[in-house]
Amino acid sequence: QKEVEQNSGPLSVPEGAIASLNCTYSDRGSQSFFWYRQYSGKSPELIMFIYSNGDKEDGRFTAQLNKASQYVSLLIRDSQPSDSATYLCAVTIFRGGYQKVTFGIGTKLQVIP
Amino acid sequence: AAGVIQSPRHLIKEKRETATLKCYPIPRHDTVYWYQQGPGQDPQFLISFYEKMQSDKGSIPDRFSAQQFSDYHSELNMSSLELGDSALYFCASSLQNTEAFFGQGTRLTVV
C-alpha cells in the first residue's frame, strides 16, 4: 500500500462546476497535509495546507481533513480552465525526529470550457 | 519574497558522464529535500537534509550523492549517468513541520 494514494484521473469537470479531489494516507502519525498544483513541466506550487480536522477555506479552494478516516480532500469551486493541472497531495510525518514529505501520484484535473 | 533557487535549469549530459545540480533554499529554512520526477510520475523522494545533516534517504541510487554546505545550499551529484536518469529534479525547502516550497527544477536529459 502506498503511503499516499490518489486517483490519477483524469477528472473532467465543466467550467463553473465544483471539482472534488481526494487523497488517502496510510500512516496515522501523519501530521500535516498539503495540496500542490503542478502544471506540465513546472514545479509543484503550494495552494493549500491543513493541520486540523475539519474544513479550511481559501478563496475558491476548500481543504477537508478527516484524520479518523485518514483522508484529505480538495474542493475547487467555480472551476476555471486555468485550474487544469495535476494536483498533488502531500503528507508529512516525523521519522527519527525529522520531517518527511511524501507525495501521492497526483490527480489530473481537466476543466472543460 | 525569496524562493528556492535551482541551477542549472536545463542540463544535457551523455551516458556515463557526471552531473551536479545545485539548490539554494529559502533563507532561514532548515530542511532541504531533493525529488526526482519522471514524465507522468509523481515526485520521488531522494534525500533530505536538516541543519546540514542528512535526515532521510529515499530511493536514491548509489550513483547519486548529496550534501548540504555551511551556507545551507545543497548539491546533488550524479555519476555514471544512465538514460533513465532523465527527469525533472526538484529541490524544496521548509522549516520543520511546515510546508515545503519548491524550486523551479532542473531538467536533466541524458543522451
PDB file of C-alpha atoms in Angstrom:
ATOM      1  CA  GLN A   1       0.000   0.000   0.000  1.00  0.00           C
ATOM      2  CA  LYS A   2       1.362   3.363  -0.982  1.00  0.00           C
ATOM      3  CA  GLU A   3       1.735   5.852   1.822  1.00  0.00           C
ATOM      4  CA  VAL A   4      -0.340   8.418  -0.045  1.00  0.00           C
ATOM      5  CA  GLU A   5      -2.974   7.345  -2.548  1.00  0.00           C
ATOM      6  CA  GLN A   6      -4.712   9.418  -5.164  1.00  0.00           C
ATOM      7  CA  ASN A   7      -6.753   8.584  -8.219  1.00  0.00           C
ATOM      8  CA  SER A   8      -4.614   9.585 -11.181  1.00  0.00           C
ATOM      9  CA  GLY A   9      -7.664  10.651 -13.199  1.00  0.00           C
ATOM     10  CA  PRO A  10      -8.143  12.461 -15.417  1.00  0.00           C
ATOM     11  CA  LEU A  11     -11.009  14.110 -13.629  1.00  0.00           C
ATOM     12  CA  SER A  12     -13.057  16.150 -16.075  1.00  0.00           C
ATOM     13  CA  VAL A  13     -15.463  18.832 -14.886  1.00  0.00           C
ATOM     14  CA  PRO A  14     -17.292  21.566 -16.814  1.00  0.00           C
ATOM     15  CA  GLU A  15     -16.311  25.174 -16.279  1.00  0.00           C
ATOM     16  CA  GLY A  16     -18.085  26.619 -13.260  1.00  0.00           C
ATOM     17  CA  ALA A  17     -18.617  23.265 -11.563  1.00  0.00           C
ATOM     18  CA  ILE A  18     -17.078  22.024  -8.326  1.00  0.00           C
ATOM     19  CA  ALA A  19     -14.058  19.779  -8.680  1.00  0.00           C
ATOM     20  CA  SER A  20     -13.510  17.314  -5.845  1.00  0.00           C
ATOM     21  CA  LEU A  21     -10.081  15.765  -5.398  1.00  0.00           C
ATOM     22  CA  ASN A  22      -9.447  13.040  -2.847  1.00  0.00           C
ATOM     23  CA  CYS A  23      -6.420  11.623  -1.104  1.00  0.00           C
ATOM     24  CA  THR A  24      -5.948   8.882   1.489  1.00  0.00           C
ATOM     25  CA  TYR A  25      -2.889   8.189   3.592  1.00  0.00           C
ATOM     26  CA  SER A  26      -1.749   5.139   5.469  1.00  0.00           C
ATOM     27  CA  ASP A  27       0.258   6.449   8.420  1.00  0.00           C
ATOM     28  CA  ARG A  28      -1.937   7.559  11.315  1.00  0.00           C
ATOM     29  CA  GLY A  29       1.017   9.538  12.635  1.00  0.00           C
ATOM     30  CA  SER A  30       0.813  11.923   9.693  1.00  0.00           C
ATOM     31  CA  GLN A  31       0.661  15.470  10.924  1.00  0.00           C
ATOM     32  CA  SER A  32       0.465  17.959   8.097  1.00  0.00           C
ATOM     33  CA  PHE A  33      -1.328  17.813   4.780  1.00  0.00           C
ATOM     34  CA  PHE A  34      -0.739  19.849   1.664  1.00  0.00           C
ATOM     35  CA  TRP A  35      -2.165  20.261  -1.774  1.00  0.00           C
ATOM     36  CA  TYR A  36       0.153  21.292  -4.571  1.00  0.00           C
ATOM     37  CA  ARG A  37      -0.790  22.213  -8.116  1.00  0.00           C
ATOM     38  CA  GLN A  38       1.590  21.281 -10.885  1.00  0.00           C
ATOM     39  CA  TYR A  39       1.382  22.399 -14.471  1.00  0.00           C
ATOM     40  CA  SER A  40       3.119  20.194 -17.004  1.00  0.00           C
ATOM     41  CA  GLY A  41       6.877  20.636 -16.860  1.00  0.00           C
ATOM     42  CA  LYS A  42       6.677  23.084 -13.964  1.00  0.00           C
ATOM     43  CA  SER A  43       7.461  22.714 -10.306  1.00  0.00           C
ATOM     44  CA  PRO A  44       4.728  21.959  -7.754  1.00  0.00           C
ATOM     45  CA  GLU A  45       3.100  25.073  -6.336  1.00  0.00           C
ATOM     46  CA  LEU A  46       1.602  25.037  -2.852  1.00  0.00           C
ATOM     47  CA  ILE A  47      -2.080  26.002  -2.853  1.00  0.00           C
ATOM     48  CA  MET A  48      -3.450  24.758   0.484  1.00  0.00           C
ATOM     49  CA  PHE A  49      -2.297  23.242   3.720  1.00  0.00           C
ATOM     50  CA  ILE A  50      -4.299  21.867   6.633  1.00  0.00           C
ATOM     51  CA  TYR A  51      -3.268  20.534  10.007  1.00  0.00           C
ATOM     52  CA  SER A  52      -6.513  20.042  11.928  1.00  0.00           C
ATOM     53  CA  ASN A  53      -9.667  18.053  11.333  1.00  0.00           C
ATOM     54  CA  GLY A  54     -12.376  19.945   9.511  1.00  0.00           C
ATOM     55  CA  ASP A  55     -12.516  22.390   6.643  1.00  0.00           C
ATOM     56  CA  LYS A  56     -10.219  25.200   5.646  1.00  0.00           C
ATOM     57  CA  GLU A  57     -11.284  27.655   3.012  1.00  0.00           C
ATOM     58  CA  ASP A  58      -9.170  29.972   0.899  1.00  0.00           C
ATOM     59  CA  GLY A  59     -10.944  31.688  -1.944  1.00  0.00           C
ATOM     60  CA  ARG A  60     -12.307  29.064  -4.322  1.00  0.00           C
ATOM     61  CA  PHE A  61     -10.386  26.299  -2.577  1.00  0.00           C
ATOM     62  CA  THR A  62     -11.513  24.266   0.429  1.00  0.00           C
ATOM     63  CA  ALA A  63      -9.359  21.605   2.044  1.00  0.00           C
ATOM     64  CA  GLN A  64     -11.063  18.992   4.182  1.00  0.00           C
ATOM     65  CA  LEU A  65      -9.271  16.720   6.627  1.00  0.00           C
ATOM     66  CA  ASN A  66     -10.651  13.668   8.402  1.00  0.00           C
ATOM     67  CA  LYS A  67      -7.916  12.038  10.454  1.00  0.00           C
ATOM     68  CA  ALA A  68     -10.167   9.237  11.724  1.00  0.00           C
ATOM     69  CA  SER A  69     -10.803   8.110   8.159  1.00  0.00           C
ATOM     70  CA  GLN A  70      -7.335   9.125   7.005  1.00  0.00           C
ATOM     71  CA  TYR A  71      -8.385  11.188   4.057  1.00  0.00           C
ATOM     72  CA  VAL A  72      -7.902  14.705   2.890  1.00  0.00           C
ATOM     73  CA  SER A  73      -9.751  16.331   0.029  1.00  0.00           C
ATOM     74  CA  LEU A  74      -9.615  19.491  -2.015  1.00  0.00           C
ATOM     75  CA  LEU A  75     -12.694  21.185  -3.408  1.00  0.00           C
ATOM     76  CA  ILE A  76     -12.364  23.763  -6.157  1.00  0.00           C
ATOM     77  CA  ARG A  77     -15.472  25.868  -6.626  1.00  0.00           C
ATOM     78  CA  ASP A  78     -16.336  27.659  -9.862  1.00  0.00           C
ATOM     79  CA  SER A  79     -13.689  25.654 -11.721  1.00  0.00           C
ATOM     80  CA  GLN A  80     -11.845  27.542 -14.450  1.00  0.00           C
ATOM     81  CA  PRO A  81      -9.911  26.206 -17.446  1.00  0.00           C
ATOM     82  CA  SER A  82      -6.788  27.650 -15.809  1.00  0.00           C
ATOM     83  CA  ASP A  83      -7.332  25.182 -12.943  1.00  0.00           C
ATOM     84  CA  SER A  84      -6.494  22.346 -15.361  1.00  0.00           C
ATOM     85  CA  ALA A  85      -3.372  20.806 -13.867  1.00  0.00           C
ATOM     86  CA  THR A  86      -2.197  17.889 -11.792  1.00  0.00           C
ATOM     87  CA  TYR A  87      -2.981  18.187  -8.097  1.00  0.00           C
ATOM     88  CA  LEU A  88      -0.554  16.508  -5.742  1.00  0.00           C
ATOM     89  CA  CYS A  89      -1.481  15.540  -2.219  1.00  0.00           C
ATOM     90  CA  ALA A  90       1.443  15.624   0.214  1.00  0.00           C
ATOM     91  CA  VAL A  91       1.620  14.314   3.740  1.00  0.00           C
ATOM     92  CA  THR A  92       4.283  14.928   6.329  1.00  0.00           C
ATOM     93  CA  ILE A  93       5.268  12.640   9.134  1.00  0.00           C
ATOM     94  CA  PHE A  94       8.073  12.687  11.599  1.00  0.00           C
ATOM     95  CA  ARG A  95      10.520   9.808  11.448  1.00  0.00           C
ATOM     96  CA  GLY A  96      13.556   9.643  13.642  1.00  0.00           C
ATOM     97  CA  GLY A  97      12.981  13.230  14.689  1.00  0.00           C
ATOM     98  CA  TYR A  98      12.896  14.571  11.148  1.00  0.00           C
ATOM     99  CA  GLN A  99      10.101  15.598   8.860  1.00  0.00           C
ATOM    100  CA  LYS A 100       9.436  13.523   5.773  1.00  0.00           C
ATOM    101  CA  VAL A 101       7.196  14.751   2.970  1.00  0.00           C
ATOM    102  CA  THR A 102       5.552  12.079   0.824  1.00  0.00           C
ATOM    103  CA  PHE A 103       3.548  12.781  -2.313  1.00  0.00           C
ATOM    104  CA  GLY A 104       0.703  10.978  -3.958  1.00  0.00           C
ATOM    105  CA  ILE A 105       0.784  10.261  -7.670  1.00  0.00           C
ATOM    106  CA  GLY A 106      -1.359  13.299  -8.373  1.00  0.00           C
ATOM    107  CA  THR A 107      -4.801  13.702  -9.911  1.00  0.00           C
ATOM    108  CA  LYS A 108      -5.011  15.270 -13.329  1.00  0.00           C
ATOM    109  CA  LEU A 109      -7.878  17.762 -13.495  1.00  0.00           C
ATOM    110  CA  GLN A 110      -9.355  18.910 -16.780  1.00  0.00           C
ATOM    111  CA  VAL A 111     -11.802  21.791 -16.712  1.00  0.00           C
ATOM    112  CA  ILE A 112     -13.830  21.832 -19.904  1.00  0.00           C
ATOM    113  CA  PRO A 113     -14.845  25.305 -21.174  1.00  0.00           C
TER     114      PRO A 113
ATOM    115  CA  ALA B   1       9.900  37.114  -1.407  1.00  0.00           C
ATOM    116  CA  ALA B   2      12.924  34.923  -1.940  1.00  0.00           C
ATOM    117  CA  GLY B   3      12.194  31.492  -3.313  1.00  0.00           C
ATOM    118  CA  VAL B   4      14.121  28.270  -3.732  1.00  0.00           C
ATOM    119  CA  ILE B   5      16.719  28.700  -6.460  1.00  0.00           C
ATOM    120  CA  GLN B   6      17.956  25.787  -8.524  1.00  0.00           C
ATOM    121  CA  SER B   7      20.672  25.711 -11.100  1.00  0.00           C
ATOM    122  CA  PRO B   8      21.061  24.957 -13.872  1.00  0.00           C
ATOM    123  CA  ARG B   9      17.521  24.995 -15.230  1.00  0.00           C
ATOM    124  CA  HIS B  10      18.402  22.649 -18.053  1.00  0.00           C
ATOM    125  CA  LEU B  11      21.250  20.197 -18.407  1.00  0.00           C
ATOM    126  CA  ILE B  12      22.157  17.789 -21.167  1.00  0.00           C
ATOM    127  CA  LYS B  13      24.691  15.075 -20.441  1.00  0.00           C
ATOM    128  CA  GLU B  14      25.881  11.951 -22.164  1.00  0.00           C
ATOM    129  CA  LYS B  15      25.669   8.483 -20.695  1.00  0.00           C
ATOM    130  CA  ARG B  16      28.318   7.743 -18.093  1.00  0.00           C
ATOM    131  CA  GLU B  17      29.006  11.422 -17.503  1.00  0.00           C
ATOM    132  CA  THR B  18      28.627  13.220 -14.188  1.00  0.00           C
ATOM    133  CA  ALA B  19      26.175  15.981 -13.318  1.00  0.00           C
ATOM    134  CA  THR B  20      25.948  18.344 -10.360  1.00  0.00           C
ATOM    135  CA  LEU B  21      22.704  20.090  -9.505  1.00  0.00           C
ATOM    136  CA  LYS B  22      22.592  22.980  -7.069  1.00  0.00           C
ATOM    137  CA  CYS B  23      19.857  24.197  -4.741  1.00  0.00           C
ATOM    138  CA  TYR B  24      19.701  27.384  -2.692  1.00  0.00           C
ATOM    139  CA  PRO B  25      16.896  27.153  -0.099  1.00  0.00           C
ATOM    140  CA  ILE B  26      14.729  29.965   1.164  1.00  0.00           C
ATOM    141  CA  PRO B  27      16.698  31.939   3.782  1.00  0.00           C
ATOM    142  CA  ARG B  28      16.296  30.585   7.316  1.00  0.00           C
ATOM    143  CA  HIS B  29      14.779  27.320   6.135  1.00  0.00           C
ATOM    144  CA  ASP B  30      16.475  24.447   7.908  1.00  0.00           C
ATOM    145  CA  THR B  31      15.392  21.490   5.748  1.00  0.00           C
ATOM    146  CA  VAL B  32      16.182  20.714   2.118  1.00  0.00           C
ATOM    147  CA  TYR B  33      14.610  17.928   0.074  1.00  0.00           C
ATOM    148  CA  TRP B  34      15.524  16.508  -3.318  1.00  0.00           C
ATOM    149  CA  TYR B  35      12.942  14.869  -5.566  1.00  0.00           C
ATOM    150  CA  GLN B  36      13.117  13.200  -8.948  1.00  0.00           C
ATOM    151  CA  GLN B  37      10.098  13.327 -11.228  1.00  0.00           C
ATOM    152  CA  GLY B  38       9.965  11.260 -14.388  1.00  0.00           C
ATOM    153  CA  PRO B  39       7.449  12.019 -17.160  1.00  0.00           C
ATOM    154  CA  GLY B  40       3.890  11.488 -15.939  1.00  0.00           C
ATOM    155  CA  GLN B  41       5.052  10.379 -12.497  1.00  0.00           C
ATOM    156  CA  ASP B  42       4.751  11.780  -9.010  1.00  0.00           C
ATOM    157  CA  PRO B  43       7.831  13.288  -7.369  1.00  0.00           C
ATOM    158  CA  GLN B  44      10.003  10.543  -5.891  1.00  0.00           C
ATOM    159  CA  PHE B  45      11.845  11.460  -2.731  1.00  0.00           C
ATOM    160  CA  LEU B  46      15.608  11.083  -2.992  1.00  0.00           C
ATOM    161  CA  ILE B  47      17.192  12.561   0.103  1.00  0.00           C
ATOM    162  CA  SER B  48      16.781  15.308   2.678  1.00  0.00           C
ATOM    163  CA  PHE B  49      18.965  17.369   4.973  1.00  0.00           C
ATOM    164  CA  TYR B  50      18.165  19.051   8.260  1.00  0.00           C
ATOM    165  CA  GLU B  51      20.646  21.617   9.523  1.00  0.00           C
ATOM    166  CA  LYS B  52      23.293  20.337   7.113  1.00  0.00           C
ATOM    167  CA  MET B  53      22.992  16.721   8.235  1.00  0.00           C
ATOM    168  CA  GLN B  54      21.342  14.007   6.169  1.00  0.00           C
ATOM    169  CA  SER B  55      17.959  13.410   7.764  1.00  0.00           C
ATOM    170  CA  ASP B  56      16.263  10.898   5.484  1.00  0.00           C
ATOM    171  CA  LYS B  57      17.023   8.848   2.444  1.00  0.00           C
ATOM    172  CA  GLY B  58      14.606   7.608  -0.165  1.00  0.00           C
ATOM    173  CA  SER B  59      15.032   5.886  -3.483  1.00  0.00           C
ATOM    174  CA  ILE B  60      18.375   7.462  -4.276  1.00  0.00           C
ATOM    175  CA  PRO B  61      20.700   5.300  -6.391  1.00  0.00           C
ATOM    176  CA  ASP B  62      24.173   4.603  -5.081  1.00  0.00           C
ATOM    177  CA  ARG B  63      25.490   6.533  -8.089  1.00  0.00           C
ATOM    178  CA  PHE B  64      23.986   9.685  -6.597  1.00  0.00           C
ATOM    179  CA  SER B  65      25.228  11.580  -3.580  1.00  0.00           C
ATOM    180  CA  ALA B  66      24.239  14.845  -1.993  1.00  0.00           C
ATOM    181  CA  GLN B  67      25.374  17.209   0.677  1.00  0.00           C
ATOM    182  CA  GLN B  68      24.391  20.448   2.308  1.00  0.00           C
ATOM    183  CA  PHE B  69      27.033  23.085   2.850  1.00  0.00           C
ATOM    184  CA  SER B  70      27.654  25.590   5.629  1.00  0.00           C
ATOM    185  CA  ASP B  71      25.703  28.279   3.732  1.00  0.00           C
ATOM    186  CA  TYR B  72      22.759  25.807   3.542  1.00  0.00           C
ATOM    187  CA  HIS B  73      22.915  25.350  -0.188  1.00  0.00           C
ATOM    188  CA  SER B  74      22.782  21.756  -1.329  1.00  0.00           C
ATOM    189  CA  GLU B  75      24.255  19.866  -4.249  1.00  0.00           C
ATOM    190  CA  LEU B  76      23.120  16.622  -5.834  1.00  0.00           C
ATOM    191  CA  ASN B  77      25.941  14.785  -7.567  1.00  0.00           C
ATOM    192  CA  MET B  78      25.021  12.168 -10.127  1.00  0.00           C
ATOM    193  CA  SER B  79      27.669   9.929 -11.626  1.00  0.00           C
ATOM    194  CA  SER B  80      27.692   7.268 -14.346  1.00  0.00           C
ATOM    195  CA  LEU B  81      24.540   8.772 -15.773  1.00  0.00           C
ATOM    196  CA  GLU B  82      22.038   6.491 -17.432  1.00  0.00           C
ATOM    197  CA  LEU B  83      19.268   7.258 -19.907  1.00  0.00           C
ATOM    198  CA  GLY B  84      16.738   6.517 -17.167  1.00  0.00           C
ATOM    199  CA  ASP B  85      18.092   9.372 -15.077  1.00  0.00           C
ATOM    200  CA  SER B  86      16.484  11.833 -17.467  1.00  0.00           C
ATOM    201  CA  ALA B  87      13.903  13.622 -15.347  1.00  0.00           C
ATOM    202  CA  LEU B  88      12.968  16.809 -13.587  1.00  0.00           C
ATOM    203  CA  TYR B  89      14.878  17.212 -10.347  1.00  0.00           C
ATOM    204  CA  PHE B  90      13.239  19.387  -7.759  1.00  0.00           C
ATOM    205  CA  CYS B  91      14.659  20.819  -4.627  1.00  0.00           C
ATOM    206  CA  ALA B  92      12.351  22.012  -1.865  1.00  0.00           C
ATOM    207  CA  SER B  93      12.985  23.713   1.438  1.00  0.00           C
ATOM    208  CA  SER B  94      10.995  24.150   4.610  1.00  0.00           C
ATOM    209  CA  LEU B  95      11.136  24.868   8.274  1.00  0.00           C
ATOM    210  CA  GLN B  96      10.500  21.763  10.332  1.00  0.00           C
ATOM    211  CA  ASN B  97       6.824  20.715  10.246  1.00  0.00           C
ATOM    212  CA  THR B  98       5.773  23.396   7.822  1.00  0.00           C
ATOM    213  CA  GLU B  99       5.003  23.416   4.135  1.00  0.00           C
ATOM    214  CA  ALA B 100       7.742  22.763   1.626  1.00  0.00           C
ATOM    215  CA  PHE B 101       8.379  25.241  -1.156  1.00  0.00           C
ATOM    216  CA  PHE B 102       9.780  24.018  -4.422  1.00  0.00           C
ATOM    217  CA  GLY B 103      12.335  25.441  -6.757  1.00  0.00           C
ATOM    218  CA  GLN B 104      11.751  25.662 -10.491  1.00  0.00           C
ATOM    219  CA  GLY B 105      13.539  22.382 -11.032  1.00  0.00           C
ATOM    220  CA  THR B 106      16.387  21.212 -13.204  1.00  0.00           C
ATOM    221  CA  ARG B 107      15.510  19.278 -16.308  1.00  0.00           C
ATOM    222  CA  LEU B 108      18.218  16.712 -16.891  1.00  0.00           C
ATOM    223  CA  THR B 109      18.412  14.991 -20.235  1.00  0.00           C
ATOM    224  CA  VAL B 110      20.810  12.104 -20.643  1.00  0.00           C
ATOM    225  CA  VAL B 111      21.617  11.228 -24.247  1.00  0.00           C
TER     226      VAL B 111
END
